[in-house]
Amino acid sequence: MLSTGALRAHLLAARLAGPVATSREESLRSYRLFAARDPRILLGLDPEWSWGAGDLLRLMADKCGVSDDPRHTTGSDVIDPERTLAALDAFAERLREAAARRVPVLLGTGHPHRLLGFYAALAEALSAAGCPILTPAQGCCVDITTRFGLRTYNLDYVQGVALVREPGARPTGSETGAHSHSPLPVRQALAAQAESGGPLPELVIGDHGWVCGAGQLGFEAIGLADTDDPALFVGEAEGRVSVVVPLDDAVRSDYYRPLTRYVLNRACLSQ
């Protein structure tokens, strides 16, 4: 069992928490764009409350531990490892509850290059506990607006985890996919599952649009988010996202393995 102290040390050494690679400039820019209701930053969330840039800075200071000083505008942003650990415990508790009730689960990521292994391990453990791992709309096309214009992607699943990839870029089932913030893939997956008459997910696990898009539609959602992803934390504050773990979401994929072990141990899902 990985101790809390050992995981805290790993979070800091791997820069998953503490000073992270996400810059203060990136975070503040995201807060301004969210306040302006830019859909690229809303990630599928339709906020009920009015959020100004200052409100978001205070929220992110509370949820992540970033500086709440608006005069601090440069350098690396900072995540409090204690907040990360507390959120991981809450995340694990949701997994434990899902496994105990054997509920259907949908997993998806917009960071497949970094986080696929983390989610795949959760999918395997939940499946072994009796949770149906849903894979709706596999192979379907999703049109997503990007900075390069409208692009068509294919929805695919790797080890039970949804991702999108450019058509023809890789064979179905390969482990690489596209980086995406869009909520459209989860909307399409949920619509396809509803149309099939199969069970709807009682828990959605992921990041970016997978969490916000599902939470906005009323599904319980939990996930990971960086300091420049305020939408997930707003969703949590407004009650549409259950748990958000603050951490750097773009470090080396193997750096997330200790988090996987910790979460699965806490959830009593270790194999």
Tab-separated table of C-alpha atoms in Angstrom:
chain	number	residue	atom	x	y	z
A	1	MET	CA	0.000	0.000	0.000
A	2	LEU	CA	1.399	3.365	-1.047
A	3	SER	CA	1.364	5.662	1.977
A	4	THR	CA	-0.023	9.177	1.899
A	5	GLY	CA	3.425	10.533	2.692
A	6	ALA	CA	5.036	8.616	-0.166
A	7	LEU	CA	2.391	9.796	-2.603
A	8	ARG	CA	2.788	13.399	-1.448
A	9	ALA	CA	6.517	13.143	-2.109
A	10	HIS	CA	5.840	11.679	-5.553
A	11	LEU	CA	3.350	14.434	-6.427
A	12	LEU	CA	5.997	17.043	-5.701
A	13	ALA	CA	8.896	15.183	-7.335
A	14	ALA	CA	6.925	14.527	-10.546
A	15	ARG	CA	5.511	18.071	-10.528
A	16	LEU	CA	1.978	16.740	-10.486
A	17	ALA	CA	1.483	19.184	-7.621
A	18	GLY	CA	3.547	21.963	-6.102
A	19	PRO	CA	5.006	24.208	-8.839
A	20	VAL	CA	3.624	22.738	-12.075
A	21	ALA	CA	4.395	23.205	-15.759
A	22	THR	CA	1.142	25.098	-16.372
A	23	SER	CA	2.017	28.772	-16.376
A	24	ARG	CA	0.255	31.476	-14.404
A	25	GLU	CA	-0.372	33.266	-17.702
A	26	GLU	CA	-2.216	30.226	-19.115
A	27	SER	CA	-4.377	29.902	-16.021
A	28	LEU	CA	-5.330	33.582	-15.855
A	29	ARG	CA	-6.123	33.590	-19.578
A	30	SER	CA	-8.462	30.623	-19.075
A	31	TYR	CA	-10.249	32.403	-16.223
A	32	ARG	CA	-10.811	35.475	-18.398
A	33	LEU	CA	-12.117	33.357	-21.272
A	34	PHE	CA	-14.388	31.369	-18.956
A	35	ALA	CA	-15.787	34.604	-17.534
A	36	ALA	CA	-16.528	35.645	-21.130
A	37	ARG	CA	-18.341	32.291	-21.663
A	38	ASP	CA	-15.913	31.109	-24.334
A	39	PRO	CA	-17.123	27.605	-25.284
A	40	ARG	CA	-13.532	26.392	-25.689
A	41	ILE	CA	-13.064	26.879	-21.934
A	42	LEU	CA	-16.598	26.007	-20.768
A	43	LEU	CA	-16.027	22.387	-21.931
A	44	GLY	CA	-19.763	21.774	-22.245
A	45	LEU	CA	-20.716	23.357	-18.917
A	46	ASP	CA	-23.476	25.978	-18.833
A	47	PRO	CA	-22.765	27.790	-15.557
A	48	GLU	CA	-25.772	28.756	-13.486
A	49	TRP	CA	-23.944	31.441	-11.544
A	50	SER	CA	-22.202	34.560	-12.795
A	51	TRP	CA	-18.448	33.971	-12.689
A	52	GLY	CA	-16.067	36.880	-13.130
A	53	ALA	CA	-12.329	36.397	-13.507
A	54	GLY	CA	-11.847	37.398	-9.862
A	55	ASP	CA	-14.459	34.900	-8.704
A	56	LEU	CA	-12.700	32.154	-10.638
A	57	LEU	CA	-9.310	33.080	-9.205
A	58	ARG	CA	-10.728	32.801	-5.674
A	59	LEU	CA	-12.411	29.489	-6.530
A	60	MET	CA	-9.214	28.053	-7.973
A	61	ALA	CA	-7.250	29.241	-4.940
A	62	ASP	CA	-9.717	27.342	-2.755
A	63	LYS	CA	-9.894	24.189	-4.901
A	64	CYS	CA	-6.296	23.966	-6.152
A	65	GLY	CA	-4.192	26.194	-3.940
A	66	VAL	CA	-3.121	28.667	-6.640
A	67	SER	CA	-2.277	32.176	-5.500
A	68	ASP	CA	-5.364	34.357	-5.068
A	69	ASP	CA	-3.320	37.502	-5.701
A	70	PRO	CA	-4.375	38.993	-9.086
A	71	ARG	CA	-1.055	40.859	-9.189
A	72	HIS	CA	0.742	37.521	-9.473
A	73	THR	CA	0.696	37.176	-13.270
A	74	THR	CA	3.830	35.264	-14.314
A	75	GLY	CA	5.767	32.117	-13.561
A	76	SER	CA	4.627	28.590	-12.771
A	77	ASP	CA	1.258	27.979	-11.227
A	78	VAL	CA	1.072	26.022	-7.980
A	79	ILE	CA	-1.166	23.176	-6.806
A	80	ASP	CA	-1.365	22.343	-3.115
A	81	PRO	CA	-0.542	18.614	-2.758
A	82	GLU	CA	-2.818	18.382	0.291
A	83	ARG	CA	-5.772	19.378	-1.875
A	84	THR	CA	-4.737	16.777	-4.451
A	85	LEU	CA	-4.548	14.069	-1.799
A	86	ALA	CA	-7.917	14.992	-0.303
A	87	ALA	CA	-9.528	14.934	-3.738
A	88	LEU	CA	-7.926	11.565	-4.564
A	89	ASP	CA	-9.478	10.157	-1.384
A	90	ALA	CA	-12.901	11.476	-2.419
A	91	PHE	CA	-12.357	10.128	-5.942
A	92	ALA	CA	-11.497	6.691	-4.534
A	93	GLU	CA	-14.617	6.730	-2.372
A	94	ARG	CA	-16.787	7.273	-5.469
A	95	LEU	CA	-15.063	4.320	-7.125
A	96	ARG	CA	-15.626	2.163	-4.048
A	97	GLU	CA	-19.328	3.046	-4.000
A	98	ALA	CA	-19.684	2.335	-7.731
A	99	ALA	CA	-17.983	-1.034	-7.367
A	100	ALA	CA	-20.111	-1.988	-4.359
A	101	ARG	CA	-23.295	-1.290	-6.340
A	102	ARG	CA	-21.869	-2.678	-9.619
A	103	VAL	CA	-23.154	0.303	-11.564
A	104	PRO	CA	-22.524	0.887	-15.283
A	105	VAL	CA	-19.520	3.156	-15.851
A	106	LEU	CA	-18.348	5.226	-18.814
A	107	LEU	CA	-14.709	6.380	-19.016
A	108	GLY	CA	-13.250	8.859	-21.480
A	109	THR	CA	-10.234	11.109	-21.881
A	110	GLY	CA	-9.142	14.101	-23.895
A	111	HIS	CA	-5.543	13.392	-22.833
A	112	PRO	CA	-4.979	9.860	-24.187
A	113	HIS	CA	-1.214	10.306	-24.565
A	114	ARG	CA	-0.867	11.011	-20.841
A	115	LEU	CA	-3.857	9.617	-18.967
A	116	LEU	CA	-5.039	6.555	-20.881
A	117	GLY	CA	-3.141	4.174	-18.595
A	118	PHE	CA	-4.642	5.727	-15.471
A	119	TYR	CA	-8.223	5.343	-16.713
A	120	ALA	CA	-7.607	1.906	-18.248
A	121	ALA	CA	-6.487	0.576	-14.864
A	122	LEU	CA	-9.668	1.937	-13.288
A	123	ALA	CA	-11.774	0.343	-16.029
A	124	GLU	CA	-10.102	-3.031	-15.479
A	125	ALA	CA	-10.576	-2.900	-11.705
A	126	LEU	CA	-14.205	-1.769	-11.919
A	127	SER	CA	-14.971	-4.453	-14.493
A	128	ALA	CA	-13.422	-7.106	-12.247
A	129	ALA	CA	-15.683	-5.849	-9.440
A	130	GLY	CA	-18.749	-6.391	-11.617
A	131	CYS	CA	-19.330	-2.939	-13.094
A	132	PRO	CA	-20.381	-2.949	-16.760
A	133	ILE	CA	-17.883	-0.773	-18.672
A	134	LEU	CA	-19.869	0.923	-21.425
A	135	THR	CA	-18.486	1.493	-24.936
A	136	PRO	CA	-21.315	3.170	-26.893
A	137	ALA	CA	-20.973	4.755	-30.346
A	138	GLN	CA	-17.645	3.073	-31.093
A	139	GLY	CA	-16.450	4.073	-34.558
A	140	CYS	CA	-18.945	6.904	-34.909
A	141	CYS	CA	-17.851	10.231	-36.388
A	142	VAL	CA	-17.761	13.371	-34.261
A	143	ASP	CA	-17.382	16.818	-35.877
A	144	ILE	CA	-15.380	19.071	-33.557
A	145	THR	CA	-14.490	22.715	-34.108
A	146	THR	CA	-10.772	23.258	-33.550
A	147	ARG	CA	-8.428	26.192	-34.071
A	148	PHE	CA	-7.821	24.703	-37.524
A	149	GLY	CA	-11.530	24.687	-38.356
A	150	LEU	CA	-14.093	21.884	-38.299
A	151	ARG	CA	-12.430	18.477	-38.029
A	152	THR	CA	-14.020	15.036	-38.107
A	153	TYR	CA	-12.818	12.489	-35.559
A	154	ASN	CA	-13.722	8.891	-34.835
A	155	LEU	CA	-14.857	7.814	-31.374
A	156	ASP	CA	-12.914	4.766	-30.250
A	157	TYR	CA	-12.296	2.754	-27.094
A	158	VAL	CA	-8.973	1.405	-25.857
A	159	GLN	CA	-9.085	-0.927	-22.841
A	160	GLY	CA	-12.543	0.387	-22.026
A	161	VAL	CA	-11.597	4.070	-22.243
A	162	ALA	CA	-13.107	6.372	-24.850
A	163	LEU	CA	-10.981	8.725	-26.927
A	164	VAL	CA	-11.147	10.396	-30.313
A	165	ARG	CA	-8.709	9.987	-33.167
A	166	GLU	CA	-8.332	11.426	-36.628
A	167	PRO	CA	-9.737	9.036	-39.248
A	168	GLY	CA	-7.033	6.813	-40.700
A	169	ALA	CA	-4.412	8.065	-38.247
A	170	ARG	CA	-4.221	4.742	-36.386
A	171	PRO	CA	-6.051	1.421	-36.586
A	172	THR	CA	-9.002	0.916	-34.257
A	173	GLY	CA	-7.882	-0.127	-30.798
A	174	SER	CA	-4.435	1.469	-30.968
A	175	GLU	CA	-3.373	3.440	-27.955
A	176	THR	CA	-2.849	6.902	-29.379
A	177	GLY	CA	-5.591	9.443	-29.869
A	178	ALA	CA	-6.171	13.155	-30.227
A	179	HIS	CA	-6.000	15.778	-27.508
A	180	SER	CA	-9.512	17.191	-27.136
A	181	HIS	CA	-11.446	19.447	-24.760
A	182	SER	CA	-14.781	18.965	-26.539
A	183	PRO	CA	-17.960	17.727	-24.808
A	184	LEU	CA	-19.320	16.426	-28.122
A	185	PRO	CA	-17.836	12.907	-27.812
A	186	VAL	CA	-19.522	12.248	-24.450
A	187	ARG	CA	-22.798	13.687	-25.699
A	188	GLN	CA	-22.687	11.360	-28.692
A	189	ALA	CA	-21.756	8.368	-26.555
A	190	LEU	CA	-24.568	9.036	-24.084
A	191	ALA	CA	-27.105	9.585	-26.861
A	192	ALA	CA	-26.086	6.334	-28.540
A	193	GLN	CA	-26.366	4.428	-25.276
A	194	ALA	CA	-29.841	5.848	-24.664
A	195	GLU	CA	-30.947	4.986	-28.198
A	196	SER	CA	-29.688	1.418	-27.806
A	197	GLY	CA	-31.938	0.860	-24.819
A	198	GLY	CA	-28.983	-0.317	-22.756
A	199	PRO	CA	-28.186	0.853	-19.234
A	200	LEU	CA	-27.077	4.443	-18.846
A	201	PRO	CA	-23.882	5.118	-16.879
A	202	GLU	CA	-24.303	5.865	-13.217
A	203	LEU	CA	-20.747	7.179	-13.105
A	204	VAL	CA	-18.664	8.957	-15.764
A	205	ILE	CA	-14.908	9.180	-15.193
A	206	GLY	CA	-12.527	11.338	-17.201
A	207	ASP	CA	-11.369	14.875	-17.868
A	208	HIS	CA	-12.161	17.968	-19.929
A	209	GLY	CA	-15.418	17.695	-21.881
A	210	TRP	CA	-16.060	14.129	-20.730
A	211	VAL	CA	-16.660	15.337	-17.173
A	212	CYS	CA	-18.311	18.689	-17.869
A	213	GLY	CA	-20.432	17.370	-20.733
A	214	ALA	CA	-21.722	14.457	-18.644
A	215	GLY	CA	-22.244	16.553	-15.523
A	216	GLN	CA	-24.200	19.143	-17.475
A	217	LEU	CA	-26.563	16.380	-18.627
A	218	GLY	CA	-27.159	15.201	-15.074
A	219	PHE	CA	-24.807	12.212	-14.898
A	220	GLU	CA	-22.549	11.786	-11.887
A	221	ALA	CA	-19.049	12.666	-13.081
A	222	ILE	CA	-15.614	12.667	-11.488
A	223	GLY	CA	-12.244	13.503	-12.980
A	224	LEU	CA	-8.884	15.216	-13.100
A	225	ALA	CA	-8.138	18.844	-13.959
A	226	ASP	CA	-5.262	21.282	-14.217
A	227	THR	CA	-5.164	24.883	-13.019
A	228	ASP	CA	-6.157	26.147	-16.476
A	229	ASP	CA	-9.355	24.030	-16.540
A	230	PRO	CA	-11.704	26.071	-14.330
A	231	ALA	CA	-14.856	24.514	-15.839
A	232	LEU	CA	-14.545	21.286	-13.860
A	233	PHE	CA	-14.105	23.162	-10.588
A	234	VAL	CA	-17.058	25.438	-11.381
A	235	GLY	CA	-19.081	22.305	-12.100
A	236	GLU	CA	-18.051	20.938	-8.713
A	237	ALA	CA	-18.920	24.225	-6.967
A	238	GLU	CA	-22.337	24.290	-8.647
A	239	GLY	CA	-23.065	20.647	-7.844
A	240	ARG	CA	-22.893	19.131	-11.311
A	241	VAL	CA	-19.499	17.445	-10.919
A	242	SER	CA	-18.953	15.229	-7.883
A	243	VAL	CA	-15.160	15.217	-7.489
A	244	VAL	CA	-12.310	17.007	-9.272
A	245	VAL	CA	-8.690	16.119	-8.525
A	246	PRO	CA	-6.344	19.100	-9.046
A	247	LEU	CA	-3.085	18.054	-10.696
A	248	ASP	CA	-0.943	18.641	-13.765
A	249	ASP	CA	-2.678	16.603	-16.472
A	250	ALA	CA	0.190	16.555	-18.965
A	251	VAL	CA	3.234	15.001	-17.303
A	252	ARG	CA	4.740	11.656	-18.392
A	253	SER	CA	2.168	8.864	-18.422
A	254	ASP	CA	4.168	6.650	-16.047
A	255	TYR	CA	4.105	9.375	-13.397
A	256	TYR	CA	0.401	8.656	-12.848
A	257	ARG	CA	0.982	5.008	-11.891
A	258	PRO	CA	1.475	5.706	-8.175
A	259	LEU	CA	-1.829	7.624	-8.223
A	260	THR	CA	-3.488	4.584	-9.780
A	261	ARG	CA	-2.159	2.296	-7.042
A	262	TYR	CA	-3.166	4.739	-4.316
A	263	VAL	CA	-6.712	5.236	-5.637
A	264	LEU	CA	-7.353	1.540	-6.210
A	265	ASN	CA	-6.044	0.672	-2.747
A	266	ARG	CA	-8.234	3.343	-1.157
A	267	ALA	CA	-11.226	2.070	-3.133
A	268	CYS	CA	-10.492	-1.550	-2.068
A	269	LEU	CA	-10.122	-2.468	-5.741
A	270	SER	CA	-6.498	-3.598	-5.825
A	271	GLN	CA	-6.000	-6.879	-7.651
